[in-house]
GROMACS .gro file of C-alpha atoms in nm:
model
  382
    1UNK     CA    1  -2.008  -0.522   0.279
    2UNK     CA    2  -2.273  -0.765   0.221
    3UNK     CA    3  -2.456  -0.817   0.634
    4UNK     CA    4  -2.433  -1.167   0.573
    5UNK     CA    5  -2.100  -1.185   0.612
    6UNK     CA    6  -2.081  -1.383   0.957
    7UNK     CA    7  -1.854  -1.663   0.909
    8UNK     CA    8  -1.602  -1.895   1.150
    9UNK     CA    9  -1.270  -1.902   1.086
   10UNK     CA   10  -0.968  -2.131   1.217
   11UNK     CA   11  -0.612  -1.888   1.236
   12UNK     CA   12  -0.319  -2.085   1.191
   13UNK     CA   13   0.037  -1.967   1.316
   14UNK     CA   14  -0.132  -1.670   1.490
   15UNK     CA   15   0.125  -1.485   1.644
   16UNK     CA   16  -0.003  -1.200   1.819
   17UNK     CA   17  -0.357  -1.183   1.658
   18UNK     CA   18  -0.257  -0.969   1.354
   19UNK     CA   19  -0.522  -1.223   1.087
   20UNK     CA   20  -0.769  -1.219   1.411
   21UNK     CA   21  -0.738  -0.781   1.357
   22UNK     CA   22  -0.795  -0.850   1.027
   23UNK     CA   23  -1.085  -1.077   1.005
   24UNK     CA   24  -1.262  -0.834   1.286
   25UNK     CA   25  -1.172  -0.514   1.046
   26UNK     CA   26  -1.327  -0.679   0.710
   27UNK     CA   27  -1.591  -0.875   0.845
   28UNK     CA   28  -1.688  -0.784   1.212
   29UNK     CA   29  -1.959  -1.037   1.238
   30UNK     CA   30  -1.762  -1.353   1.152
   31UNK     CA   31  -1.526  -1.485   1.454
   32UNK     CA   32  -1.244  -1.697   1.538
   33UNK     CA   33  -1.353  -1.992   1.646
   34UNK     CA   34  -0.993  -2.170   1.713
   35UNK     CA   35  -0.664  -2.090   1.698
   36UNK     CA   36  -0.305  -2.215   1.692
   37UNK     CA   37   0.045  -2.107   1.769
   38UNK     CA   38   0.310  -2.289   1.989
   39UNK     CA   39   0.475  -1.983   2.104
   40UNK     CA   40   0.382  -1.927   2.479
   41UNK     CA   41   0.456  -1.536   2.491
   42UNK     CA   42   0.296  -1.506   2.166
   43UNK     CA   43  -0.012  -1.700   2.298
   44UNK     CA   44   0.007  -1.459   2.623
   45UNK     CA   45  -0.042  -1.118   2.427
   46UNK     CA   46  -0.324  -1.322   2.194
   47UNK     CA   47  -0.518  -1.419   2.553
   48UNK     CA   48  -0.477  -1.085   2.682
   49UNK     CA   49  -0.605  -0.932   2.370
   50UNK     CA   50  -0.930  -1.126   2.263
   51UNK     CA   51  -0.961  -1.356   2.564
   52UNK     CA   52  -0.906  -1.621   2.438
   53UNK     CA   53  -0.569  -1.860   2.434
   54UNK     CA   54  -0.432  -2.015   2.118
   55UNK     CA   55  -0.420  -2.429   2.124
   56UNK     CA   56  -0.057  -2.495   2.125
   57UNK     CA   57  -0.023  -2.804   2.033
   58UNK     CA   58   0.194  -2.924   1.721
   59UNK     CA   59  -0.009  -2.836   1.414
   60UNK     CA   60   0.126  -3.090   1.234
   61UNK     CA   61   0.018  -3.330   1.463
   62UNK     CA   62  -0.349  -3.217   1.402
   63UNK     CA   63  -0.645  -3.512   1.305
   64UNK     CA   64  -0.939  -3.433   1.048
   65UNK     CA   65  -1.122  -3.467   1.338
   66UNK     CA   66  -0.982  -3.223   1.555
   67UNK     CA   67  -1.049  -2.970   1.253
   68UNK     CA   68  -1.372  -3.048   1.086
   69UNK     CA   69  -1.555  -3.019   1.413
   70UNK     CA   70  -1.536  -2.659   1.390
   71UNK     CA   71  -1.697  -2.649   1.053
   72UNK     CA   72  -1.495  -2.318   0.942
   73UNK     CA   73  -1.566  -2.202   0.637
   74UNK     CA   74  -1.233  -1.981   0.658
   75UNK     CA   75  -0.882  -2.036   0.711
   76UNK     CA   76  -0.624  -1.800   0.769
   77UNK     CA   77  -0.258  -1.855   0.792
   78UNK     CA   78   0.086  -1.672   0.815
   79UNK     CA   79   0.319  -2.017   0.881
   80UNK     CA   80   0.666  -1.949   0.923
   81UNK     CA   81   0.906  -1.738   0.683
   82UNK     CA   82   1.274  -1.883   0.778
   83UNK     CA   83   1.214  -2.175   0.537
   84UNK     CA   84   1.241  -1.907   0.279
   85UNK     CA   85   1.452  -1.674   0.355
   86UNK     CA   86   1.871  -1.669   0.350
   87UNK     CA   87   1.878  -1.694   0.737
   88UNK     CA   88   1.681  -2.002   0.680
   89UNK     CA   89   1.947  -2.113   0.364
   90UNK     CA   90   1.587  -2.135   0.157
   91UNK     CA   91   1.572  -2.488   0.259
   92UNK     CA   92   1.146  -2.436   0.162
   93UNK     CA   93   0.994  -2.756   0.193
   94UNK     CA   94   1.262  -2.942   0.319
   95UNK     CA   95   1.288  -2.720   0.652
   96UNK     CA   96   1.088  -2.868   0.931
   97UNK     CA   97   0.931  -2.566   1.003
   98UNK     CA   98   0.726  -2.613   0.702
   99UNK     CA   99   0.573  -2.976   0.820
  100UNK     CA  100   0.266  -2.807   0.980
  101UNK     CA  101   0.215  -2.640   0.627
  102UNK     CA  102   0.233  -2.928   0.422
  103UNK     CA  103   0.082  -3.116   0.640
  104UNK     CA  104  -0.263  -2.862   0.649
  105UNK     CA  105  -0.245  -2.870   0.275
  106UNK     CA  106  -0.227  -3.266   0.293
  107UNK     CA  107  -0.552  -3.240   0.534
  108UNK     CA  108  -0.705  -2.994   0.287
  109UNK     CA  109  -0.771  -3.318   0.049
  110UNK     CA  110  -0.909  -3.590   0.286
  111UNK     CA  111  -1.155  -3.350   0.440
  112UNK     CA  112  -1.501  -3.384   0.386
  113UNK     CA  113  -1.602  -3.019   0.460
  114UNK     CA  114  -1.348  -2.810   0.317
  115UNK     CA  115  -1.307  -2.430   0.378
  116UNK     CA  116  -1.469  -2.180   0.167
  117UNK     CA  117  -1.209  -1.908   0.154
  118UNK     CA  118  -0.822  -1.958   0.247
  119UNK     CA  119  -0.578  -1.669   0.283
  120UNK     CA  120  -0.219  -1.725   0.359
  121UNK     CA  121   0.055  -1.460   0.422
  122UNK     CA  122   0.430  -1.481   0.371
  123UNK     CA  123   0.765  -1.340   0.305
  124UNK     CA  124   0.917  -1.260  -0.079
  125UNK     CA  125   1.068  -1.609  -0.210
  126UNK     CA  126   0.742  -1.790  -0.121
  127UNK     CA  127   0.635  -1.737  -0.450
  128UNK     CA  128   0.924  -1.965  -0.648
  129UNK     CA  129   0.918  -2.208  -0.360
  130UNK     CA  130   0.870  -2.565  -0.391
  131UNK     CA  131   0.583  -2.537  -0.073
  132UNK     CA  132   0.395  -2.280  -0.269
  133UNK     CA  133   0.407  -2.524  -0.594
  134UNK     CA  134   0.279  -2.776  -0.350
  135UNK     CA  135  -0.024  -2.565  -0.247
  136UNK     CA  136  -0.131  -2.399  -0.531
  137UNK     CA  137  -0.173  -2.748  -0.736
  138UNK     CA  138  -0.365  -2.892  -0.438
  139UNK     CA  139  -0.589  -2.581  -0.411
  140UNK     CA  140  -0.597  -2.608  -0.822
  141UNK     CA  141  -0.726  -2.989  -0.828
  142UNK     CA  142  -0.995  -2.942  -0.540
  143UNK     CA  143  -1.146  -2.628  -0.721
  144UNK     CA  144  -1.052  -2.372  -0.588
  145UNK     CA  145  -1.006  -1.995  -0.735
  146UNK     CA  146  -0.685  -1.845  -0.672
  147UNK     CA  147  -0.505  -1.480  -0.652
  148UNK     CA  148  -0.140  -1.454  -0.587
  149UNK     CA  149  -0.027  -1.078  -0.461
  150UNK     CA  150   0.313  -0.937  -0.349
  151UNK     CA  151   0.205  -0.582  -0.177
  152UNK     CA  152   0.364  -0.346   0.084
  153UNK     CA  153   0.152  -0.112   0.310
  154UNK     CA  154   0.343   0.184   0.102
  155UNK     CA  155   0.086   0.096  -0.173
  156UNK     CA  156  -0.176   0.216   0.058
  157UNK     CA  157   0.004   0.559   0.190
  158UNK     CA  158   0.166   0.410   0.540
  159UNK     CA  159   0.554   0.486   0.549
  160UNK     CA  160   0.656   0.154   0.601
  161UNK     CA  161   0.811  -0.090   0.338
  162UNK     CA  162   0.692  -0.409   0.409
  163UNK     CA  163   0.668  -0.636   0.104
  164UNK     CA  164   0.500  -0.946   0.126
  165UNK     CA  165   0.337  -1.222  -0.059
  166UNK     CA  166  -0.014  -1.311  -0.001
  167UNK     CA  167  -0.261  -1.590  -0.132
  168UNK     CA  168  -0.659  -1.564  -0.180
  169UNK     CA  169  -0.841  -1.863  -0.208
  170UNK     CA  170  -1.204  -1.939  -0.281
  171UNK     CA  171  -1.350  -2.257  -0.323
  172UNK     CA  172  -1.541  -2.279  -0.678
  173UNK     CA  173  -1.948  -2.446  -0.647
  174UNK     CA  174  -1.837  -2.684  -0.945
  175UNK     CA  175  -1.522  -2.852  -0.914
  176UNK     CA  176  -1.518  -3.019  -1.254
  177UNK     CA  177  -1.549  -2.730  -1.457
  178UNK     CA  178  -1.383  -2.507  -1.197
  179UNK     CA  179  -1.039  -2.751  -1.276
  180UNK     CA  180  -1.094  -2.764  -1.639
  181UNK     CA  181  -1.059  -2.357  -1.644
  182UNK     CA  182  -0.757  -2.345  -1.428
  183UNK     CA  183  -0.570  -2.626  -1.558
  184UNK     CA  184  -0.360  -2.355  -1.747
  185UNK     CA  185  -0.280  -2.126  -1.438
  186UNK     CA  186  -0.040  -2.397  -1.283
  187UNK     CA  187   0.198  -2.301  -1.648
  188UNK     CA  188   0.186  -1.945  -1.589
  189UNK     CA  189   0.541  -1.785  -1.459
  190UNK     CA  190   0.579  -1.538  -1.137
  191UNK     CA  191   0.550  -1.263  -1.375
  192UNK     CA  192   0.232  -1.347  -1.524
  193UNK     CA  193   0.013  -1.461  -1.170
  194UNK     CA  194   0.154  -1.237  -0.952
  195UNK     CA  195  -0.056  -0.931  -0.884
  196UNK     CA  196   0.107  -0.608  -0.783
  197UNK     CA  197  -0.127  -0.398  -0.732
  198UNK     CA  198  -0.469  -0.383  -0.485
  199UNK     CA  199  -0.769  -0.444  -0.597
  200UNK     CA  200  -0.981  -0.146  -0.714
  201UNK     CA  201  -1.251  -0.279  -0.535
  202UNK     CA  202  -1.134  -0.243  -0.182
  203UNK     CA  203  -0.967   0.101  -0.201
  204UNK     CA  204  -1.236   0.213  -0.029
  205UNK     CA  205  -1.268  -0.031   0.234
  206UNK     CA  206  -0.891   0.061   0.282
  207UNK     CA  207  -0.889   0.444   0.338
  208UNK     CA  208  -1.212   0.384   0.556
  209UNK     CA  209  -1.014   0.144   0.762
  210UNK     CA  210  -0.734   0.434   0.780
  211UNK     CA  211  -0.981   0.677   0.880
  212UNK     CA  212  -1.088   0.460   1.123
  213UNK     CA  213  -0.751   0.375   1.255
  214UNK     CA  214  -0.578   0.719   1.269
  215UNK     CA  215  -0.809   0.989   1.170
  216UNK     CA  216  -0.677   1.021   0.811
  217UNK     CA  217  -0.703   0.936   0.513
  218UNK     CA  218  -0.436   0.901   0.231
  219UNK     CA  219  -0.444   1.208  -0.038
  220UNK     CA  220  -0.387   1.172  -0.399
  221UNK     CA  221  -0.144   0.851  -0.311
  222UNK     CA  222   0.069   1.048  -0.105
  223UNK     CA  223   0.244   0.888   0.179
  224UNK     CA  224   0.219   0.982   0.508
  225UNK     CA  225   0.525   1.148   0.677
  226UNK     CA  226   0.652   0.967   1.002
  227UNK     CA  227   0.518   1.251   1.228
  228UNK     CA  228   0.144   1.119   1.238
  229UNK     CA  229   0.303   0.770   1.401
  230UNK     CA  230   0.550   0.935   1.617
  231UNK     CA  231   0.538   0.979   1.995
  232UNK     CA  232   0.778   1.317   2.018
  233UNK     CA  233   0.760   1.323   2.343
  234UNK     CA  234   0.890   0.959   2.426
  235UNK     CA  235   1.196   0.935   2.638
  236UNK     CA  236   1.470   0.915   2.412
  237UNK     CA  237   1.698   0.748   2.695
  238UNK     CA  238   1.458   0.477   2.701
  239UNK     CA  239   1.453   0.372   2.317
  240UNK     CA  240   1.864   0.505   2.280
  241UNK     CA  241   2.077   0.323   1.999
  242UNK     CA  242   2.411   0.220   2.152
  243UNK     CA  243   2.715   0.389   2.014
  244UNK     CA  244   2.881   0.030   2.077
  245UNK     CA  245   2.630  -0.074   1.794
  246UNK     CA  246   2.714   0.196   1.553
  247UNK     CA  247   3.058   0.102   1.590
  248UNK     CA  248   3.048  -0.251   1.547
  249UNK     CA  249   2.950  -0.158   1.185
  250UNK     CA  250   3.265  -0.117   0.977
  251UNK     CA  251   3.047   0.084   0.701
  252UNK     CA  252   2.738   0.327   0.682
  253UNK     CA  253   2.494   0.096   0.579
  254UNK     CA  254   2.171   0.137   0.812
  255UNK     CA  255   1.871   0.352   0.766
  256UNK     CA  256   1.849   0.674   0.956
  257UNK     CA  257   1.479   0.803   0.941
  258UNK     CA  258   1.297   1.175   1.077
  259UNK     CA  259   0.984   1.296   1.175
  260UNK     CA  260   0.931   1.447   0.798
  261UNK     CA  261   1.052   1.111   0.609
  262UNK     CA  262   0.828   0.947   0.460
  263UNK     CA  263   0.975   0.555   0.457
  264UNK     CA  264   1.111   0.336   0.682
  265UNK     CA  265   1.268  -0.014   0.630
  266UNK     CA  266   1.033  -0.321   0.721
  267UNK     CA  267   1.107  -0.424   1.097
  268UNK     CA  268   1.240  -0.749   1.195
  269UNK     CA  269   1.209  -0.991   1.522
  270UNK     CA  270   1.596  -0.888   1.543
  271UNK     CA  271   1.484  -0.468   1.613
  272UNK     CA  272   1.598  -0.308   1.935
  273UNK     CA  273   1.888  -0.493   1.956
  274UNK     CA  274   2.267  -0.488   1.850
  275UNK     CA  275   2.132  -0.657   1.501
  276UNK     CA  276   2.099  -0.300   1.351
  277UNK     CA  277   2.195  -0.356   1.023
  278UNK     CA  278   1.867  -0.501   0.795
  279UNK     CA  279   1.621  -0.502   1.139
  280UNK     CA  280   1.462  -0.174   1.062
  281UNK     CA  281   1.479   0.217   1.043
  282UNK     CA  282   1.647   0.421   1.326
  283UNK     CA  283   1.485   0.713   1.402
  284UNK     CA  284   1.674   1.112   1.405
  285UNK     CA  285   1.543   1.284   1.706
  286UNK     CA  286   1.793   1.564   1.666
  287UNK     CA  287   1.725   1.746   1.320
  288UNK     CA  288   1.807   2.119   1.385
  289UNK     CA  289   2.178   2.094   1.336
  290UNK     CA  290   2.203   1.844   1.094
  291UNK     CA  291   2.126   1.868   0.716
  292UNK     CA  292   2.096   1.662   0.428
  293UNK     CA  293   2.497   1.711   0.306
  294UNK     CA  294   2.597   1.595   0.641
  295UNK     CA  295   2.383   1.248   0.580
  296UNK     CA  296   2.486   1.242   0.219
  297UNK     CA  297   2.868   1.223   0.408
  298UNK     CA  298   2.779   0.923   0.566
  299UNK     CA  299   2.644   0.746   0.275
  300UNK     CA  300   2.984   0.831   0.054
  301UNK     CA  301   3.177   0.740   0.403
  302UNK     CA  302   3.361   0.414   0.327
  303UNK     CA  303   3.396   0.296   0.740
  304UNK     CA  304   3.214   0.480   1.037
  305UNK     CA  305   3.529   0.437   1.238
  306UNK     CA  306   3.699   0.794   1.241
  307UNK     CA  307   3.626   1.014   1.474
  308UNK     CA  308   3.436   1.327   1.329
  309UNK     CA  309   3.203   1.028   1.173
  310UNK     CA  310   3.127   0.946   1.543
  311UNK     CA  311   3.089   1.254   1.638
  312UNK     CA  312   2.827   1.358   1.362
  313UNK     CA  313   2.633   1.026   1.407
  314UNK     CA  314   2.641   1.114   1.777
  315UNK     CA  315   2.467   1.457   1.716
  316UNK     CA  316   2.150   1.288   1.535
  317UNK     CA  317   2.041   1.147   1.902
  318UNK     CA  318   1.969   0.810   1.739
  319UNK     CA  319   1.660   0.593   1.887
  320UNK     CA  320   1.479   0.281   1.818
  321UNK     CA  321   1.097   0.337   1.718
  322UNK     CA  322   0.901   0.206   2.024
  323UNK     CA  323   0.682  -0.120   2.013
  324UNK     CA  324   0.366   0.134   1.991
  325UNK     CA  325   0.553   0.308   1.701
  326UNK     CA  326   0.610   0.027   1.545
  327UNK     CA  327   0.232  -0.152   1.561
  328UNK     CA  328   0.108   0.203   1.461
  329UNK     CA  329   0.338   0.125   1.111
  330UNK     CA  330   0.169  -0.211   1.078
  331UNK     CA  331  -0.173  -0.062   1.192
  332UNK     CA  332  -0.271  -0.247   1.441
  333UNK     CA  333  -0.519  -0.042   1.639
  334UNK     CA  334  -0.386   0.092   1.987
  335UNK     CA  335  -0.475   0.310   2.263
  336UNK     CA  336  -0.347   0.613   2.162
  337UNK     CA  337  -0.524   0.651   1.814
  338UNK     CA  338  -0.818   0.746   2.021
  339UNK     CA  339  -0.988   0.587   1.765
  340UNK     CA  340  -1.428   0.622   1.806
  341UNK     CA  341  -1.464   0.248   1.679
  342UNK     CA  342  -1.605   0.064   1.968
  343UNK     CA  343  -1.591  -0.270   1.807
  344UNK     CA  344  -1.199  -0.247   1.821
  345UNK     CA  345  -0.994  -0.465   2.035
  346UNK     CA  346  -0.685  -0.247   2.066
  347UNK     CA  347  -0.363  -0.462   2.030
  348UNK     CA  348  -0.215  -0.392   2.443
  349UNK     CA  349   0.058  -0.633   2.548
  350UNK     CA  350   0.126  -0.767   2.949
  351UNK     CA  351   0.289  -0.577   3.176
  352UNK     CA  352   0.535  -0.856   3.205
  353UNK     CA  353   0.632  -0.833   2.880
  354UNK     CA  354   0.990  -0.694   2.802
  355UNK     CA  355   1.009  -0.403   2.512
  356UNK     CA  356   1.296  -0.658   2.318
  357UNK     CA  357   0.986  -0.922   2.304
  358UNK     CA  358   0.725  -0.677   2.203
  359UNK     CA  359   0.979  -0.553   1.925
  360UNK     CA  360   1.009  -0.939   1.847
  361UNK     CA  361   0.641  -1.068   1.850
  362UNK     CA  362   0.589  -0.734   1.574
  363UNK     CA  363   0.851  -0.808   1.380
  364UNK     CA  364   0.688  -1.135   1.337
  365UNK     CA  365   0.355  -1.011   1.264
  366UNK     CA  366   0.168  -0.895   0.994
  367UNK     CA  367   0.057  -0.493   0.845
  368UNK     CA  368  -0.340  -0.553   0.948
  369UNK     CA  369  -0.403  -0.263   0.701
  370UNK     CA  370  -0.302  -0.476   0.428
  371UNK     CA  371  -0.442  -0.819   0.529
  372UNK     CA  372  -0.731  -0.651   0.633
  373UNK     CA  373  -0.815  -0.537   0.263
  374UNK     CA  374  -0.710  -0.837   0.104
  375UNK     CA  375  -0.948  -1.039   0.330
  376UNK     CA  376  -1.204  -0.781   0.283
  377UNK     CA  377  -1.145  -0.876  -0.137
  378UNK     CA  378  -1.144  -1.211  -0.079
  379UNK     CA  379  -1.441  -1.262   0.149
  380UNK     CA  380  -1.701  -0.992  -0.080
  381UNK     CA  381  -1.540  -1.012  -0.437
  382UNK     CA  382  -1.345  -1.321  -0.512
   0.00000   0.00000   0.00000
């Protein structure tokens, strides 16, 4: 990593801190030197965290002013993902939670001292939106080079399917011939500017980061099983699925993990709570007794309604993955890693904080494994 690296960066919609993680894990001598989120408990776990408290004012009510001041030559952002989604009827740019979007890309033009590098995170569908047409020909005209990814941390040998779609931005030194060479990239189609793999440049960074992180490092792109993010002895009563929940569902049509899998389904805000179905993986906490023909009858099972189906989906001792569980999936460091890296700032939330809104605030987040690498590529070899 070149020493110089030491910039300032503004985060936009930042959540819990996971961009601030990554920033600090690719480039530990640049800082945040604002950021922005309205949500209060979201803001609460940031402040505990890294000491400071996210502005939460409107962003879209933001002046030039208010963000040249800071003189950042980085912006990172991970704005809202209901706009495109089918909860949020992929109403894109028309949504209001996209204003503060449009409206930063709007600022992007009338400012006199524009970032250096942007990165942006955000959920599959962002990349045929209207809002992403909208950004891409604004960062196009003002000069700027552009990579377009959709990645999951799987990629990078951590069980946990999380597919995403991510934009790297770098602002070109010549903005006339900078435009006349990307002119063409505005024509190209999903297929042909969406990278799927990442770059061979940070796989190092990556596994070092892992190392770092866990104590381990992926072999021969294997994924890791389950067991290295696992707290066995957790009290199952604690993290307990419901039978009311399993019953609710008329079908089999949830993800049952164990210790020796080596997925599990991308975690929602909805996790830990009767929304079981499309939230996230349940974890099997009682394997001995059970083998794979009795969960290849559930998945041929047309309801879950009859009684020996209970009774079987009663013996697996169903649980929820924990909030720690679940940030050690999206590698976010935490206490118990144990990890020797001083210049960590473990993600810990408040005391006062219930474990439904720690399951939420992750679900929202971002994998800091992966953003961490792609700002690592963007910042050294854009």
């Amino acid at each position: 990593m070149n020493p110089q690296n030491n910039f300032k960066a503004i985060e936009f919609f930042s959540g819990i801190g996971g961009l601030h993680y990554g920033l600090q894990n690719a480039s530990p001598l640049s800082s945040i030197v604002q950021s922005f989120d309205m949500n209060e408990l979201a803001n609460s776990v940031y402040h505990h965290n890294f000491k400071k408290k996210p502005n939460n004012r409107a962003i879209d009510h933001l002046k030039i002013n208010e963000i040249e001041k800071y003189n950042a030559q980085v912006w990172l952002m991970s704005p809202p993902c209901q706009p495109f989604t089918r909860g949020g009827k992929y109403l894109d740019d028309l949504d209001p939670r996209t204003r503060p979007l449009i409206h930063l890309i709007d600022m992007l033009q009338k400012l006199e001292y524009k970032p250096i590098y942007i990165f942006l995170e955000n959920v599959l569908n962002f990349e045929k939106s209207k809002t992403r047409e909208i950004l891409v020909k604004t960062l196009n005209e003002l000069g700027y080079t552009i990579q377009e990814y959709l990645l999951s941390p799987v990629q990078l040998g951590v069980p946990n399917d999380r597919l995403r779609y991510y934009l790297l931005a770098k602002k070109s030194i010549s903005n006339s011939e900078s435009h006349k060479r990307k002119t063409s990239y505005l024509e190209l189609n999903a297929d042909e500017y969406l990278i799927k793999q990442f770059p061979e440049s940070s796989k190092n960074f990556s596994n070092n980061l892992l190392l770092n992180l866990f104590g381990f490092t992926p072999q021969n792109n294997q994924l890791y099983k389950l067991e290295k993010f696992i707290d066995t002895k957790l009290d199952y009563e604690k993290f307990k699925v419901p039978m009311a929940y399993i019953k609710k569902r008329k079908n089999y049509d949830f993800d049952i993990v164990n210790t020796n899998s080596k997925h599990s389904s991308t975690f929602t805000k909805a996790y830990g709570s009767k929304h079981i179905l499309g939230s996230g993986s349940l974890l099997q906490t009682e394997t001995s007794n059970v083998d794979d023909k009795d969960l290849q009858k559930l998945v041929i099972q047309e309801n879950v309604e009859n009684e020996e189906t209970i009774k079987l989906i009663e013996s697996f001792k169903l649980r929820f993955f924990s909030p720690q569980e679940v940030a050690k999936l999206m590698c976010f460091p935490v206490k118990e890693n144990n990890n020797e890296n001083k210049s960590f700032v473990n993600l810990e939330f408040p005391t006062n904080t219930t474990i439904r809104q720690q399951h939420q605030l992750l679900g929202n987040s971002v994998n800091v494994l992966v953003v961490s690498t792609l700002i690592y590529h963007l910042l050294n070899d854009l």
